[in-house]
mmCIF file with all atom_site columns, C-alpha atoms in Angstrom:
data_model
loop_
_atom_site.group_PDB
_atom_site.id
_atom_site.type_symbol
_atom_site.label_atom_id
_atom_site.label_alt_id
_atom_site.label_comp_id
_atom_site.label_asym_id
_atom_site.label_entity_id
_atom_site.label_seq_id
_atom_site.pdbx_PDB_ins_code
_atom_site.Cartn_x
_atom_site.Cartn_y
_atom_site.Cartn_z
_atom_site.occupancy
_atom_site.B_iso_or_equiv
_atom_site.pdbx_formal_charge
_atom_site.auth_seq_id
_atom_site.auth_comp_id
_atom_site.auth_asym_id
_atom_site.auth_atom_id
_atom_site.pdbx_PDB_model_num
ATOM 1  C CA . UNK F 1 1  ? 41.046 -220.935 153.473 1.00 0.00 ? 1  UNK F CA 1
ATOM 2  C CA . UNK F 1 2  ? 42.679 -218.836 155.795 1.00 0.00 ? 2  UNK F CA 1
ATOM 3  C CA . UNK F 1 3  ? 42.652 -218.769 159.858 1.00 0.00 ? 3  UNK F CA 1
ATOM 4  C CA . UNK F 1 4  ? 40.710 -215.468 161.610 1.00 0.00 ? 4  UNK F CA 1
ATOM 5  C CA . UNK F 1 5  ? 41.412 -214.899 165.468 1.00 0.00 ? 5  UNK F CA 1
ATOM 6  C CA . UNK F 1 6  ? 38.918 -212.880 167.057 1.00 0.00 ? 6  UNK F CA 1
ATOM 7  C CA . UNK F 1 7  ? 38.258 -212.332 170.714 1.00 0.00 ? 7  UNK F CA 1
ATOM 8  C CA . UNK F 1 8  ? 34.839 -213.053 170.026 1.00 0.00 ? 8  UNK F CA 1
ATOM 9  C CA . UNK F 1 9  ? 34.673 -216.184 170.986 1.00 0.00 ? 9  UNK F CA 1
ATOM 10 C CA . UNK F 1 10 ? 36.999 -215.673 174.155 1.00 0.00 ? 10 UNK F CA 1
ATOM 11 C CA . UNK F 1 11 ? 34.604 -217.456 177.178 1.00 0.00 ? 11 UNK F CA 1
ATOM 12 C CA . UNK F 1 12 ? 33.154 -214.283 178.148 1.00 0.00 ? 12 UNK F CA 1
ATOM 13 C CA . UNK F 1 13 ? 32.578 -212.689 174.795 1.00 0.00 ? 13 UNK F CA 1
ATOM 14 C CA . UNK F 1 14 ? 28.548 -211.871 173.723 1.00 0.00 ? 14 UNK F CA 1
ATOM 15 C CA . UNK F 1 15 ? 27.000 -214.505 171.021 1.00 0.00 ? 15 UNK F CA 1
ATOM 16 C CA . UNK F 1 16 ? 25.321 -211.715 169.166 1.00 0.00 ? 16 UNK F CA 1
ATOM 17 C CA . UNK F 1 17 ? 28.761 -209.894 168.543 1.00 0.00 ? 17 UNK F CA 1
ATOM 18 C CA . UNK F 1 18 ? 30.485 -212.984 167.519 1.00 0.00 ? 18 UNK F CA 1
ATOM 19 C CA . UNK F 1 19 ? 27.451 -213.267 164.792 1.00 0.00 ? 19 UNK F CA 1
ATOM 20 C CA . UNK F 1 20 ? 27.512 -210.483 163.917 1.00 0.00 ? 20 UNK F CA 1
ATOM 21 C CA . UNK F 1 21 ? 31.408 -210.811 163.579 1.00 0.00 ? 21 UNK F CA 1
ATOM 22 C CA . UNK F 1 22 ? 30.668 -214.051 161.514 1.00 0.00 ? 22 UNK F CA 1
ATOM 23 C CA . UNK F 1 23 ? 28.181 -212.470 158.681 1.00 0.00 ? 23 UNK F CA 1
ATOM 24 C CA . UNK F 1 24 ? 31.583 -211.050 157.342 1.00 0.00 ? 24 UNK F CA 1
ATOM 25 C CA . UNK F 1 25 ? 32.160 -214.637 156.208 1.00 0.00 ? 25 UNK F CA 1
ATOM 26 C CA . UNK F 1 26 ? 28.803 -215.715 154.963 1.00 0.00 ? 26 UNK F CA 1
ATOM 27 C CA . UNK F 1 27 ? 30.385 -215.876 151.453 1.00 0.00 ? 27 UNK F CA 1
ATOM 28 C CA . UNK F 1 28 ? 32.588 -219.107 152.153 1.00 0.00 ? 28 UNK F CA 1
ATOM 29 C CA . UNK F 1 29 ? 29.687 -221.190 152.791 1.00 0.00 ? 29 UNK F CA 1
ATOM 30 C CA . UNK F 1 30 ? 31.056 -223.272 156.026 1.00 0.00 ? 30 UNK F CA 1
ATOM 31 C CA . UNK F 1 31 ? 32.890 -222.338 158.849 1.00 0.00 ? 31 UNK F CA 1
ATOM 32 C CA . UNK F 1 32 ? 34.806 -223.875 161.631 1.00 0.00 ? 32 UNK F CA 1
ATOM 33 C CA . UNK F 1 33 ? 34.664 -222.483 165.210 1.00 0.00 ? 33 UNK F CA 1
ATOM 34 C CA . UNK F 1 34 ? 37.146 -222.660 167.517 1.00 0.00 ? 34 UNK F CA 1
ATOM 35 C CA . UNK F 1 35 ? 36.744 -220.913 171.192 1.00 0.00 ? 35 UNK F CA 1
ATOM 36 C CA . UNK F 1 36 ? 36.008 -221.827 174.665 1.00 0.00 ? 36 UNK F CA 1
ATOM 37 C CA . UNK F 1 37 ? 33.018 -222.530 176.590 1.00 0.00 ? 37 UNK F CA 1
ATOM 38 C CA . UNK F 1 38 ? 30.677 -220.707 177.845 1.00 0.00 ? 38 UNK F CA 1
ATOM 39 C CA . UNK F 1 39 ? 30.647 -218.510 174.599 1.00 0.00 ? 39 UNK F CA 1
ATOM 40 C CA . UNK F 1 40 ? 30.213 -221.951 172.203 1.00 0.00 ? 40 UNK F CA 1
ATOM 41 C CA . UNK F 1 41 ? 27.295 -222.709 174.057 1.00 0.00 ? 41 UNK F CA 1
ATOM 42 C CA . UNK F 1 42 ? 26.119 -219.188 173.766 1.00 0.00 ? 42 UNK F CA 1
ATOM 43 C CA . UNK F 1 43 ? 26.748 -219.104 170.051 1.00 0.00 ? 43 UNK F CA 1
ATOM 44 C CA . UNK F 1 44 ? 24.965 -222.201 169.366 1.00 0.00 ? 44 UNK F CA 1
ATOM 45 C CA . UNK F 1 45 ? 21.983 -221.559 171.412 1.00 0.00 ? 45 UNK F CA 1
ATOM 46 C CA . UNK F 1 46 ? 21.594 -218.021 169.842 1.00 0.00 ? 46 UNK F CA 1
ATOM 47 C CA . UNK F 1 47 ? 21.888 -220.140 166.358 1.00 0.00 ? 47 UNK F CA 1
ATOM 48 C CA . UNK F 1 48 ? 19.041 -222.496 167.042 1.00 0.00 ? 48 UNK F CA 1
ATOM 49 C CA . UNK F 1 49 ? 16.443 -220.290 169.130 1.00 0.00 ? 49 UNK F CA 1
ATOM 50 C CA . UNK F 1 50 ? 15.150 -216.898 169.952 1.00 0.00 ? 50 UNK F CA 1
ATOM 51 C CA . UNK F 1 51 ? 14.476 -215.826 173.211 1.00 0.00 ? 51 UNK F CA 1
ATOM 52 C CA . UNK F 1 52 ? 14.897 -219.341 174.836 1.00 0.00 ? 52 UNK F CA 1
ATOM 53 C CA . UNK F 1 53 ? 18.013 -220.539 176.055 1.00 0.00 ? 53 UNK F CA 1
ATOM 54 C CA . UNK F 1 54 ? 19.182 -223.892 173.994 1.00 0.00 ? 54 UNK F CA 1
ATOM 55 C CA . UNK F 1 55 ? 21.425 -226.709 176.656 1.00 0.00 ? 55 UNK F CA 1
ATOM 56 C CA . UNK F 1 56 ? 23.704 -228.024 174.651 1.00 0.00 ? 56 UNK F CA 1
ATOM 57 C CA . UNK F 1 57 ? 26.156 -230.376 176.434 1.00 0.00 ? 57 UNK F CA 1
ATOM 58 C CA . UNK F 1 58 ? 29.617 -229.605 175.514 1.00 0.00 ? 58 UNK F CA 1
ATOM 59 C CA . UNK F 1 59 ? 32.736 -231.844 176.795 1.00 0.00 ? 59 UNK F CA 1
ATOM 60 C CA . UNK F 1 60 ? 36.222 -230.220 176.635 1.00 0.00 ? 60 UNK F CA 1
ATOM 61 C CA . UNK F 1 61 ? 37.537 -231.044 173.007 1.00 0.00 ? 61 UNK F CA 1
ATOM 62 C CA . UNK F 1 62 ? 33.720 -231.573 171.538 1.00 0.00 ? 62 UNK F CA 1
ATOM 63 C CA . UNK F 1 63 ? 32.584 -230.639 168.470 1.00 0.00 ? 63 UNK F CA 1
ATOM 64 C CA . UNK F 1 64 ? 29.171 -230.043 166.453 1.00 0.00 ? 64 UNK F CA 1
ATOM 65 C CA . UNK F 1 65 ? 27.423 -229.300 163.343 1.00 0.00 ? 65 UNK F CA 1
ATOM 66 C CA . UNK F 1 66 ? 24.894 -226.298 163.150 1.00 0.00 ? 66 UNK F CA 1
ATOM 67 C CA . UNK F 1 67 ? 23.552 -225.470 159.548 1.00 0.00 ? 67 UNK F CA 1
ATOM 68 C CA . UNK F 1 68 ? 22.221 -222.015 158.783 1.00 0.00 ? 68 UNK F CA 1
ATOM 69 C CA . UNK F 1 69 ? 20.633 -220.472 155.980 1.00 0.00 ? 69 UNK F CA 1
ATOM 70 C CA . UNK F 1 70 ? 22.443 -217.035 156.235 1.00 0.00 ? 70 UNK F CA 1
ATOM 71 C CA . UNK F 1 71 ? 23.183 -214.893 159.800 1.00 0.00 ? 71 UNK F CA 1
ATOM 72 C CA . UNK F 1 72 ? 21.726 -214.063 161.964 1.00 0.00 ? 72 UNK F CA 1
ATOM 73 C CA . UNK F 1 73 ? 19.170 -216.556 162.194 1.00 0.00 ? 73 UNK F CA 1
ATOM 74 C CA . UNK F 1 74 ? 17.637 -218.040 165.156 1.00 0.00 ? 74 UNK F CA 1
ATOM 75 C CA . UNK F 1 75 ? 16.494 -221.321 162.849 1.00 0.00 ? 75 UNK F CA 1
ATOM 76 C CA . UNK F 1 76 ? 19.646 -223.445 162.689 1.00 0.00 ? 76 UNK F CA 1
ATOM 77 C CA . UNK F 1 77 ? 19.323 -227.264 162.798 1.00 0.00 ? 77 UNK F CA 1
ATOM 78 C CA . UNK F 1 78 ? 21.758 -229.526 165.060 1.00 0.00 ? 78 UNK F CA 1
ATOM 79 C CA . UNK F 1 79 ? 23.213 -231.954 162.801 1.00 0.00 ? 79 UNK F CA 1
ATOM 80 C CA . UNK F 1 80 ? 25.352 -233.711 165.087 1.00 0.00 ? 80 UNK F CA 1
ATOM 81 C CA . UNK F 1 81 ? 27.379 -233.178 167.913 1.00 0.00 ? 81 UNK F CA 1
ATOM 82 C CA . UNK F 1 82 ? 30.521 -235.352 169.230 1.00 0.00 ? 82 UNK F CA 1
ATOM 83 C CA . UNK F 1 83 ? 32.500 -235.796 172.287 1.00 0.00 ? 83 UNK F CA 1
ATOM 84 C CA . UNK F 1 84 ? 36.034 -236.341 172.538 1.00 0.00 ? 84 UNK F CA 1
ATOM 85 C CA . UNK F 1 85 ? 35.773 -240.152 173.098 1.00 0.00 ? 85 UNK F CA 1
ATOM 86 C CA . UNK F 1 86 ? 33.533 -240.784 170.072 1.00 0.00 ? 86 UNK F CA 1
ATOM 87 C CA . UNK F 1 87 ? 35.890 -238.803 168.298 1.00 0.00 ? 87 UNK F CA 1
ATOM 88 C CA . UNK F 1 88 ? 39.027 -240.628 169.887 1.00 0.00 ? 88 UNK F CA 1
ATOM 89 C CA . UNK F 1 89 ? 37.412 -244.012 168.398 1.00 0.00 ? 89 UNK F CA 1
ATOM 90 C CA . UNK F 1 90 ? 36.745 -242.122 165.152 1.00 0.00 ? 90 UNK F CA 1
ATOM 91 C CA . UNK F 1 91 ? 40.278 -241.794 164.543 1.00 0.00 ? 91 UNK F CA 1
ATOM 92 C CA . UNK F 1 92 ? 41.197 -244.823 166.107 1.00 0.00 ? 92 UNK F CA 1
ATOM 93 C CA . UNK F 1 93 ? 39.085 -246.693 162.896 1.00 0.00 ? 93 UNK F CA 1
ATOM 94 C CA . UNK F 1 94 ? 41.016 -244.245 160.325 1.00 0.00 ? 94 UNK F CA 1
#
């Protein structure tokens, strides 16, 4: 419901502001980001770890699934994570 644009997640932008931008929405219970690399990266290894930096592999067009309890957390769990071709042959079977 509804589409927020924040310069948070510009490629430059700090993960901690763009979480702490994000609590505002901890009422709708999922949320879809959209940005730009390296912030993404950023963002999801501030998500999953404290302190240590988290490599996740992003392709141009990728896509993954962090679950959280509540932010800020440093405990979120990978669920998945996709890359443009698997989703290409996702939608190719649809």
């Amino acid at each position: 419901e509804g589409i927020e644009v924040t310069e948070l997640l510009e490629p430059l932008a700090p993960a901690e502001d763009a979480i702490a931008y994000l609590r505002r929405f901890g009422d709708k219970g999922k949320m879809l980001l959209a940005g730009h690399l390296p912030s993404l990266g950023k963002i999801a290894s501030s998500l999953m770890s404290q302190g240590e930096h988290v490599s996740i592999h992003f392709e141009m067009g990728g896509v993954c699934r962090i679950d959280v309890e509540a932010l800020p957390t440093h405990k979120g769990n990978l669920r998945w994570i996709m890359t443009p071709t698997q989703l290409r042959l996702l939608a190719e079977k649809t």
